[in-house]
Amino acid sequence: MKPPFLPACLIALFLSASVPALADTVETSIQNAFEAMASAETEEAFYGAARTAIALGSDALPDLTKRLAAVKDDDERINIFYVLANIVGPMKFKREVIELPPELVSLTGKLLIETRNLQLEANLANFSVVVPHPAEFGPGLLALLERTENKALRATTSAAIVYQGKEVLPLVLKAFYSSTNDRFSGDLAHLLADTELNERSIAKLQDLLKSDNAGARQSAARTLDRVGLKSGDLLESALKDLASARTEVELSFAAENVKKQTDGSERVAAALASAFERAHRLEERAMLVSALLATGELGKKQLFVVLQASNDAEEVGDLMRVMNSSLQDDPRLTSAYIAILKRTDDEKVSDAAILGLVMTRKTGQEAIKVVVNETSADDRLHRRLTKAARSFPSDKTSD
């Protein structure tokens, strides 16, 4: 029976180290424990057998290494690393010195390169976090990161590489420079985010901004952003991400990057405005408004078009919350609210626009007076404007 996957860095503390070892040699105890683990038909039986081996503590490391060197079966390798993780994990937690047998270090590095078993790969990566050996584990972890497409394993492996410490950086850089796999290059770009970037690294990151792989582009953009670089390639990358964003997180992230890199052009303003069709929460709408405002006058123009065209009460309310504070004195704001009142058949949308007018205070009052004086035929609009006028605070508090 295979054990469920348990990250070595989150060891199973429920496995008590006080369970006594079998009254035999360490080698015999380990042999008996693994035979029982292999034949266990229930989780309870499996964990009971595992506890026997784990209770041996660091004394078991030499014999576990011998067993690992001899075994040819991935299932038993998984069991061995499960036991190893639960031995060295508590030692790491207690800050005890962990001295692995050199052959165990070598075997782990070799297995990282050779195995194609997902569970074993994950256990090896997590084991590497607990007992880092950059020279021996670094090449295997990088090889694993390059070949796996499993997102969870990529995250685990990336963390394991980071935990190898600064000594692994030359290996990461070498792999980054030679990589022709954009997905892998993007993962490496993420690892370089907190390092000092040289000209060669920056050039490779800029090339990644043109990739068709969204993850690679985004990783490169985040890393370049940390050095304060601003370029047309970064803007193009952000616009691609904005166009392809489908989730709330993706949309907010892309809009924020467009804001940072905006050139104030009509093209950028139009791209941000079109993204409102995919923004369904205040958070994303607020970020898009902020990005449009950062784009300058063309961004403001698009923003008023978006507001005026909206026929969603929640969207109008969200836009009011983020627009009124900064655009209260712009006559186009009140014009947009009045335009909504003129055309919408939805009373909830009308009420949202009325509230928007009221929140503009004096500018809203003045705009209503002008429209009321100019309008006589549209009874519905007159009724709505009258409702708005009656909703304003008294003269004493309207300032």
CSV table of C-alpha atoms in Angstrom, one decimal:
chain,number,residue,atom,x,y,z
A,1,MET,CA,0.0,0.0,0.0
A,2,LYS,CA,1.4,3.4,-0.9
A,3,PRO,CA,1.3,6.2,1.7
A,4,PRO,CA,-0.6,9.3,0.8
A,5,PHE,CA,1.6,12.1,-0.4
A,6,LEU,CA,2.9,14.1,2.6
A,7,PRO,CA,5.3,17.1,2.0
A,8,ALA,CA,8.5,16.5,3.8
A,9,CYS,CA,8.5,20.1,4.9
A,10,LEU,CA,5.1,19.5,6.6
A,11,ILE,CA,6.0,16.3,8.3
A,12,ALA,CA,3.4,14.1,10.0
A,13,LEU,CA,4.1,15.1,13.6
A,14,PHE,CA,1.4,12.6,14.7
A,15,LEU,CA,3.9,9.8,14.0
A,16,SER,CA,5.3,9.4,17.5
A,17,ALA,CA,9.0,9.1,17.9
A,18,SER,CA,8.5,7.3,21.2
A,19,VAL,CA,7.3,4.0,19.7
A,20,PRO,CA,9.9,1.4,20.7
A,21,ALA,CA,11.9,-0.3,18.0
A,22,LEU,CA,11.6,-4.1,17.5
A,23,ALA,CA,13.9,-6.0,19.8
A,24,ASP,CA,16.3,-6.9,17.0
A,25,THR,CA,19.0,-5.1,15.0
A,26,VAL,CA,18.2,-1.9,13.2
A,27,GLU,CA,18.6,-3.7,9.8
A,28,THR,CA,16.1,-6.5,10.9
A,29,SER,CA,13.7,-3.9,12.3
A,30,ILE,CA,13.7,-2.0,9.0
A,31,GLN,CA,13.3,-5.2,7.0
A,32,ASN,CA,10.3,-6.3,9.1
A,33,ALA,CA,8.7,-2.7,9.0
A,34,PHE,CA,9.0,-2.5,5.2
A,35,GLU,CA,7.6,-6.0,4.7
A,36,ALA,CA,4.6,-5.0,6.9
A,37,MET,CA,4.2,-1.7,5.0
A,38,ALA,CA,4.2,-3.5,1.6
A,39,SER,CA,1.6,-6.0,2.8
A,40,ALA,CA,-0.7,-3.6,4.7
A,41,GLU,CA,-4.3,-3.6,3.6
A,42,THR,CA,-5.4,-0.6,5.7
A,43,GLU,CA,-4.0,2.8,6.4
A,44,GLU,CA,-3.9,2.0,10.1
A,45,ALA,CA,-1.7,-1.1,9.4
A,46,PHE,CA,0.5,0.9,7.1
A,47,TYR,CA,1.1,3.7,9.5
A,48,GLY,CA,1.7,1.2,12.4
A,49,ALA,CA,4.5,-0.4,10.4
A,50,ALA,CA,5.9,2.9,9.3
A,51,ARG,CA,6.1,4.1,12.9
A,52,THR,CA,8.3,1.2,13.7
A,53,ALA,CA,10.9,2.3,11.2
A,54,ILE,CA,10.5,6.0,12.0
A,55,ALA,CA,11.1,5.4,15.7
A,56,LEU,CA,14.6,4.3,14.9
A,57,GLY,CA,15.5,7.9,14.2
A,58,SER,CA,18.8,8.8,12.7
A,59,ASP,CA,20.2,5.4,13.5
A,60,ALA,CA,18.1,4.1,10.6
A,61,LEU,CA,19.7,6.4,8.0
A,62,PRO,CA,22.6,4.0,7.0
A,63,ASP,CA,20.4,1.0,6.6
A,64,LEU,CA,17.7,3.0,4.7
A,65,THR,CA,20.4,4.2,2.4
A,66,LYS,CA,21.5,0.6,1.7
A,67,ARG,CA,17.9,-0.4,1.1
A,68,LEU,CA,17.4,2.5,-1.3
A,69,ALA,CA,20.5,1.5,-3.2
A,70,ALA,CA,19.4,-2.1,-3.6
A,71,VAL,CA,15.7,-1.6,-4.4
A,72,LYS,CA,14.4,-1.4,-8.0
A,73,ASP,CA,10.8,-0.7,-7.3
A,74,ASP,CA,9.4,2.8,-7.3
A,75,ASP,CA,6.7,1.9,-4.8
A,76,GLU,CA,9.3,0.9,-2.2
A,77,ARG,CA,11.4,4.0,-3.0
A,78,ILE,CA,8.3,6.0,-2.2
A,79,ASN,CA,7.9,4.2,1.1
A,80,ILE,CA,11.6,4.7,1.9
A,81,PHE,CA,11.4,8.5,1.3
A,82,TYR,CA,8.2,8.6,3.3
A,83,VAL,CA,10.1,7.1,6.3
A,84,LEU,CA,13.2,9.3,5.6
A,85,ALA,CA,11.1,12.5,5.6
A,86,ASN,CA,9.5,11.6,8.9
A,87,ILE,CA,12.9,11.0,10.4
A,88,VAL,CA,14.7,14.1,9.2
A,89,GLY,CA,11.6,16.4,9.3
A,90,PRO,CA,11.4,16.5,13.1
A,91,MET,CA,15.2,16.9,13.3
A,92,LYS,CA,14.9,19.9,11.0
A,93,PHE,CA,12.1,21.3,13.1
A,94,LYS,CA,14.2,20.9,16.3
A,95,ARG,CA,17.2,22.4,14.6
A,96,GLU,CA,19.2,19.3,15.1
A,97,VAL,CA,22.3,18.6,12.9
A,98,ILE,CA,21.3,16.3,10.1
A,99,GLU,CA,24.1,14.3,8.6
A,100,LEU,CA,23.0,12.2,5.6
A,101,PRO,CA,25.1,9.3,4.4
A,102,PRO,CA,26.9,10.6,1.3
A,103,GLU,CA,25.5,7.7,-0.7
A,104,LEU,CA,21.9,8.8,0.2
A,105,VAL,CA,22.7,12.3,-1.0
A,106,SER,CA,24.1,10.9,-4.3
A,107,LEU,CA,21.1,8.5,-4.8
A,108,THR,CA,18.6,11.3,-4.2
A,109,GLY,CA,20.3,13.5,-6.8
A,110,LYS,CA,20.4,10.6,-9.3
A,111,LEU,CA,16.7,9.7,-8.7
A,112,LEU,CA,15.7,13.3,-9.2
A,113,ILE,CA,17.1,13.1,-12.7
A,114,GLU,CA,16.0,9.6,-13.6
A,115,THR,CA,12.6,8.9,-12.1
A,116,ARG,CA,9.4,9.5,-13.9
A,117,ASN,CA,7.0,8.6,-11.1
A,118,LEU,CA,5.0,11.7,-10.1
A,119,GLN,CA,4.6,10.7,-6.4
A,120,LEU,CA,8.3,9.8,-6.1
A,121,GLU,CA,9.3,13.0,-7.8
A,122,ALA,CA,7.2,15.0,-5.4
A,123,ASN,CA,8.6,13.2,-2.4
A,124,LEU,CA,12.2,13.7,-3.6
A,125,ALA,CA,11.6,17.4,-4.2
A,126,ASN,CA,10.1,17.8,-0.7
A,127,PHE,CA,13.0,15.8,0.8
A,128,SER,CA,15.4,18.2,-0.9
A,129,VAL,CA,13.7,21.1,0.9
A,130,VAL,CA,14.4,19.6,4.3
A,131,VAL,CA,18.0,18.6,3.7
A,132,PRO,CA,19.4,20.9,0.9
A,133,HIS,CA,22.5,19.8,-0.9
A,134,PRO,CA,22.9,22.3,-3.8
A,135,ALA,CA,25.7,20.6,-5.7
A,136,GLU,CA,24.1,17.1,-5.6
A,137,PHE,CA,20.3,18.1,-5.7
A,138,GLY,CA,20.5,21.2,-7.9
A,139,PRO,CA,21.0,19.5,-11.3
A,140,GLY,CA,18.3,17.0,-10.6
A,141,LEU,CA,15.8,19.6,-9.3
A,142,LEU,CA,16.4,21.7,-12.4
A,143,ALA,CA,15.9,18.7,-14.7
A,144,LEU,CA,12.7,17.9,-12.9
A,145,LEU,CA,11.5,21.4,-13.2
A,146,GLU,CA,12.2,21.3,-16.9
A,147,ARG,CA,10.4,18.1,-17.7
A,148,THR,CA,7.3,18.2,-15.5
A,149,GLU,CA,4.1,19.9,-16.6
A,150,ASN,CA,2.4,19.3,-13.3
A,151,LYS,CA,1.7,22.8,-11.8
A,152,ALA,CA,1.8,21.6,-8.2
A,153,LEU,CA,5.1,19.8,-8.7
A,154,ARG,CA,6.5,22.8,-10.5
A,155,ALA,CA,5.7,24.9,-7.5
A,156,THR,CA,7.2,22.3,-5.1
A,157,THR,CA,10.3,21.9,-7.2
A,158,SER,CA,10.8,25.7,-7.5
A,159,ALA,CA,10.6,26.0,-3.8
A,160,ALA,CA,13.1,23.2,-3.4
A,161,ILE,CA,15.5,25.0,-5.7
A,162,VAL,CA,15.2,28.2,-3.6
A,163,TYR,CA,15.9,26.2,-0.4
A,164,GLN,CA,19.2,25.0,-1.9
A,165,GLY,CA,20.5,28.5,-1.2
A,166,LYS,CA,22.7,30.9,-3.1
A,167,GLU,CA,25.1,28.1,-4.1
A,168,VAL,CA,22.6,26.9,-6.6
A,169,LEU,CA,22.3,30.2,-8.4
A,170,PRO,CA,25.1,29.5,-11.0
A,171,LEU,CA,23.2,26.3,-12.0
A,172,VAL,CA,20.0,28.3,-12.4
A,173,LEU,CA,21.6,30.9,-14.5
A,174,LYS,CA,23.3,28.4,-16.7
A,175,ALA,CA,20.0,26.6,-17.3
A,176,PHE,CA,18.2,29.9,-17.9
A,177,TYR,CA,20.7,31.0,-20.6
A,178,SER,CA,20.6,27.7,-22.4
A,179,SER,CA,16.9,27.0,-22.2
A,180,THR,CA,14.8,27.0,-25.4
A,181,ASN,CA,11.7,26.0,-23.5
A,182,ASP,CA,9.7,29.1,-22.8
A,183,ARG,CA,7.7,27.5,-20.0
A,184,PHE,CA,10.8,26.3,-18.2
A,185,SER,CA,12.5,29.7,-18.9
A,186,GLY,CA,9.5,31.4,-17.3
A,187,ASP,CA,9.9,29.2,-14.1
A,188,LEU,CA,13.5,30.1,-14.0
A,189,ALA,CA,12.7,33.8,-14.5
A,190,HIS,CA,10.5,33.5,-11.4
A,191,LEU,CA,13.4,32.1,-9.4
A,192,LEU,CA,15.6,35.0,-10.5
A,193,ALA,CA,13.2,37.7,-9.2
A,194,ASP,CA,15.2,38.3,-6.0
A,195,THR,CA,18.7,38.2,-7.5
A,196,GLU,CA,20.9,40.8,-9.0
A,197,LEU,CA,20.2,40.8,-12.7
A,198,ASN,CA,23.1,41.2,-15.2
A,199,GLU,CA,22.8,42.4,-18.8
A,200,ARG,CA,22.6,38.9,-20.2
A,201,SER,CA,19.7,38.0,-17.8
A,202,ILE,CA,17.8,41.1,-18.6
A,203,ALA,CA,18.2,40.5,-22.4
A,204,LYS,CA,16.8,36.9,-22.0
A,205,LEU,CA,14.0,38.2,-19.9
A,206,GLN,CA,13.1,40.8,-22.5
A,207,ASP,CA,13.0,38.1,-25.1
A,208,LEU,CA,10.6,36.1,-23.0
A,209,LEU,CA,8.2,39.1,-23.0
A,210,LYS,CA,7.5,38.2,-26.7
A,211,SER,CA,6.7,34.6,-25.9
A,212,ASP,CA,3.3,33.0,-26.7
A,213,ASN,CA,3.4,31.3,-23.3
A,214,ALA,CA,1.5,33.6,-20.9
A,215,GLY,CA,3.1,32.2,-17.8
A,216,ALA,CA,6.6,32.8,-19.2
A,217,ARG,CA,5.7,36.4,-20.2
A,218,GLN,CA,4.2,37.1,-16.8
A,219,SER,CA,7.2,35.7,-14.9
A,220,ALA,CA,9.6,37.7,-17.0
A,221,ALA,CA,7.6,40.9,-16.5
A,222,ARG,CA,7.4,40.4,-12.7
A,223,THR,CA,11.2,39.9,-12.5
A,224,LEU,CA,12.0,42.9,-14.8
A,225,ASP,CA,9.5,45.0,-12.8
A,226,ARG,CA,11.6,44.5,-9.7
A,227,VAL,CA,14.5,46.3,-11.3
A,228,GLY,CA,12.2,49.2,-12.3
A,229,LEU,CA,12.6,48.6,-16.1
A,230,LYS,CA,10.0,50.3,-18.3
A,231,SER,CA,9.9,49.4,-22.0
A,232,GLY,CA,7.6,48.9,-25.0
A,233,ASP,CA,8.1,45.1,-24.7
A,234,LEU,CA,6.7,45.2,-21.2
A,235,LEU,CA,3.7,47.1,-22.3
A,236,GLU,CA,3.1,44.7,-25.2
A,237,SER,CA,3.3,41.8,-22.8
A,238,ALA,CA,0.9,43.4,-20.4
A,239,LEU,CA,-1.6,44.1,-23.2
A,240,LYS,CA,-1.4,40.5,-24.3
A,241,ASP,CA,-2.2,39.4,-20.8
A,242,LEU,CA,-5.0,41.8,-20.6
A,243,ALA,CA,-6.6,40.5,-23.8
A,244,SER,CA,-6.3,36.9,-22.7
A,245,ALA,CA,-7.3,37.3,-19.0
A,246,ARG,CA,-10.3,35.3,-18.0
A,247,THR,CA,-10.2,35.1,-14.2
A,248,GLU,CA,-10.4,38.0,-11.7
A,249,VAL,CA,-6.8,37.6,-10.6
A,250,GLU,CA,-5.5,37.5,-14.2
A,251,LEU,CA,-7.5,40.6,-15.1
A,252,SER,CA,-6.4,42.6,-12.1
A,253,PHE,CA,-2.7,41.6,-12.5
A,254,ALA,CA,-2.8,42.5,-16.2
A,255,ALA,CA,-4.5,45.8,-15.6
A,256,GLU,CA,-2.0,46.8,-13.0
A,257,ASN,CA,0.9,46.0,-15.3
A,258,VAL,CA,-0.7,48.0,-18.1
A,259,LYS,CA,-1.0,50.9,-15.7
A,260,LYS,CA,2.7,50.7,-14.8
A,261,GLN,CA,3.8,50.6,-18.5
A,262,THR,CA,1.1,52.7,-20.2
A,263,ASP,CA,2.3,55.1,-22.9
A,264,GLY,CA,-0.9,57.2,-22.7
A,265,SER,CA,-2.0,56.1,-26.2
A,266,GLU,CA,-5.5,55.6,-27.5
A,267,ARG,CA,-4.7,51.9,-28.2
A,268,VAL,CA,-4.0,51.3,-24.5
A,269,ALA,CA,-7.0,53.2,-23.4
A,270,ALA,CA,-9.3,51.2,-25.7
A,271,ALA,CA,-7.8,47.9,-24.6
A,272,LEU,CA,-8.5,48.8,-20.9
A,273,ALA,CA,-12.0,50.0,-21.7
A,274,SER,CA,-12.8,46.7,-23.5
A,275,ALA,CA,-11.7,44.7,-20.5
A,276,PHE,CA,-14.8,46.0,-18.5
A,277,GLU,CA,-16.8,43.3,-20.3
A,278,ARG,CA,-14.9,40.7,-18.3
A,279,ALA,CA,-14.8,42.6,-15.0
A,280,HIS,CA,-17.5,41.5,-12.6
A,281,ARG,CA,-16.3,42.7,-9.2
A,282,LEU,CA,-15.5,46.0,-7.7
A,283,GLU,CA,-11.8,45.0,-7.3
A,284,GLU,CA,-11.2,44.5,-11.0
A,285,ARG,CA,-13.3,47.5,-12.0
A,286,ALA,CA,-11.4,49.7,-9.6
A,287,MET,CA,-8.1,48.5,-11.1
A,288,LEU,CA,-9.2,49.2,-14.6
A,289,VAL,CA,-10.4,52.7,-13.6
A,290,SER,CA,-7.0,53.4,-12.0
A,291,ALA,CA,-5.2,52.2,-15.1
A,292,LEU,CA,-7.4,54.3,-17.4
A,293,LEU,CA,-6.8,57.4,-15.2
A,294,ALA,CA,-3.0,56.7,-15.4
A,295,THR,CA,-3.3,56.7,-19.2
A,296,GLY,CA,-4.3,60.3,-19.2
A,297,GLU,CA,-6.9,62.2,-21.1
A,298,LEU,CA,-7.6,59.5,-23.5
A,299,GLY,CA,-8.1,57.1,-20.6
A,300,LYS,CA,-10.6,59.5,-19.0
A,301,LYS,CA,-12.5,59.8,-22.3
A,302,GLN,CA,-12.8,56.0,-22.6
A,303,LEU,CA,-13.9,55.8,-18.9
A,304,PHE,CA,-16.8,58.2,-19.4
A,305,VAL,CA,-17.9,56.1,-22.5
A,306,VAL,CA,-17.8,52.9,-20.4
A,307,LEU,CA,-19.9,54.6,-17.6
A,308,GLN,CA,-22.4,56.1,-20.0
A,309,ALA,CA,-22.9,52.8,-21.9
A,310,SER,CA,-23.4,50.7,-18.8
A,311,ASN,CA,-26.7,49.1,-18.2
A,312,ASP,CA,-25.8,47.1,-15.1
A,313,ALA,CA,-26.8,48.7,-11.8
A,314,GLU,CA,-23.9,47.0,-9.9
A,315,GLU,CA,-21.3,48.2,-12.5
A,316,VAL,CA,-22.7,51.8,-12.4
A,317,GLY,CA,-22.5,51.7,-8.6
A,318,ASP,CA,-18.9,50.4,-8.6
A,319,LEU,CA,-17.8,53.0,-11.2
A,320,MET,CA,-19.4,55.7,-9.1
A,321,ARG,CA,-17.4,54.6,-6.0
A,322,VAL,CA,-14.1,54.9,-7.8
A,323,MET,CA,-14.8,57.7,-10.2
A,324,ASN,CA,-16.7,60.3,-8.2
A,325,SER,CA,-13.8,61.0,-5.8
A,326,SER,CA,-11.3,61.9,-8.5
A,327,LEU,CA,-13.6,63.2,-11.3
A,328,GLN,CA,-16.3,65.0,-9.3
A,329,ASP,CA,-15.6,68.3,-11.0
A,330,ASP,CA,-15.4,67.0,-14.5
A,331,PRO,CA,-18.7,67.9,-16.3
A,332,ARG,CA,-18.4,64.7,-18.3
A,333,LEU,CA,-19.2,62.7,-15.2
A,334,THR,CA,-22.6,64.3,-14.6
A,335,SER,CA,-23.3,64.1,-18.3
A,336,ALA,CA,-22.7,60.4,-18.3
A,337,TYR,CA,-25.1,59.9,-15.4
A,338,ILE,CA,-27.7,61.9,-17.1
A,339,ALA,CA,-27.2,60.0,-20.4
A,340,ILE,CA,-28.0,56.8,-18.4
A,341,LEU,CA,-31.2,58.3,-17.1
A,342,LYS,CA,-32.2,59.3,-20.6
A,343,ARG,CA,-31.9,55.9,-22.1
A,344,THR,CA,-32.2,53.1,-19.6
A,345,ASP,CA,-35.4,51.2,-19.0
A,346,ASP,CA,-34.0,49.5,-15.9
A,347,GLU,CA,-35.1,51.3,-12.7
A,348,LYS,CA,-32.3,49.8,-10.7
A,349,VAL,CA,-29.8,51.3,-13.2
A,350,SER,CA,-31.6,54.6,-13.0
A,351,ASP,CA,-31.4,54.6,-9.2
A,352,ALA,CA,-27.7,53.9,-9.4
A,353,ALA,CA,-27.2,56.8,-11.8
A,354,ILE,CA,-29.3,59.1,-9.6
A,355,LEU,CA,-27.1,58.2,-6.6
A,356,GLY,CA,-24.0,58.9,-8.7
A,357,LEU,CA,-25.4,62.4,-9.5
A,358,VAL,CA,-26.2,63.0,-5.9
A,359,MET,CA,-22.7,62.1,-4.9
A,360,THR,CA,-21.3,64.8,-7.2
A,361,ARG,CA,-23.1,67.4,-5.0
A,362,LYS,CA,-22.9,70.9,-6.5
A,363,THR,CA,-21.8,69.9,-10.0
A,364,GLY,CA,-24.7,67.4,-10.1
A,365,GLN,CA,-27.2,70.0,-8.9
A,366,GLU,CA,-26.1,72.5,-11.5
A,367,ALA,CA,-26.2,69.9,-14.3
A,368,ILE,CA,-29.8,68.9,-13.3
A,369,LYS,CA,-31.0,72.5,-13.4
A,370,VAL,CA,-29.6,72.9,-16.9
A,371,VAL,CA,-31.2,69.8,-18.2
A,372,VAL,CA,-34.6,70.5,-16.5
A,373,ASN,CA,-34.7,73.9,-18.1
A,374,GLU,CA,-33.8,72.5,-21.5
A,375,THR,CA,-36.2,69.4,-21.4
A,376,SER,CA,-39.9,69.6,-21.5
A,377,ALA,CA,-41.1,66.6,-23.6
A,378,ASP,CA,-39.4,63.7,-21.8
A,379,ASP,CA,-41.6,63.0,-18.8
A,380,ARG,CA,-39.6,60.0,-17.6
A,381,LEU,CA,-36.3,61.9,-17.6
A,382,HIS,CA,-38.0,64.9,-15.9
A,383,ARG,CA,-39.3,62.5,-13.2
A,384,ARG,CA,-35.9,60.9,-12.6
A,385,LEU,CA,-34.1,64.3,-12.5
A,386,THR,CA,-36.7,65.6,-10.0
A,387,LYS,CA,-36.1,62.5,-7.8
A,388,ALA,CA,-32.4,63.2,-8.0
A,389,ALA,CA,-32.8,66.9,-7.1
A,390,ARG,CA,-34.9,66.0,-4.1
A,391,SER,CA,-32.2,63.6,-2.9
A,392,PHE,CA,-29.4,66.2,-2.5
A,393,PRO,CA,-28.4,67.3,1.0
A,394,SER,CA,-29.7,70.6,2.2
A,395,ASP,CA,-27.9,73.8,1.2
A,396,LYS,CA,-26.2,73.8,4.7
A,397,THR,CA,-24.6,70.5,4.1
A,398,SER,CA,-24.1,70.4,0.3
A,399,ASP,CA,-20.6,71.7,0.5
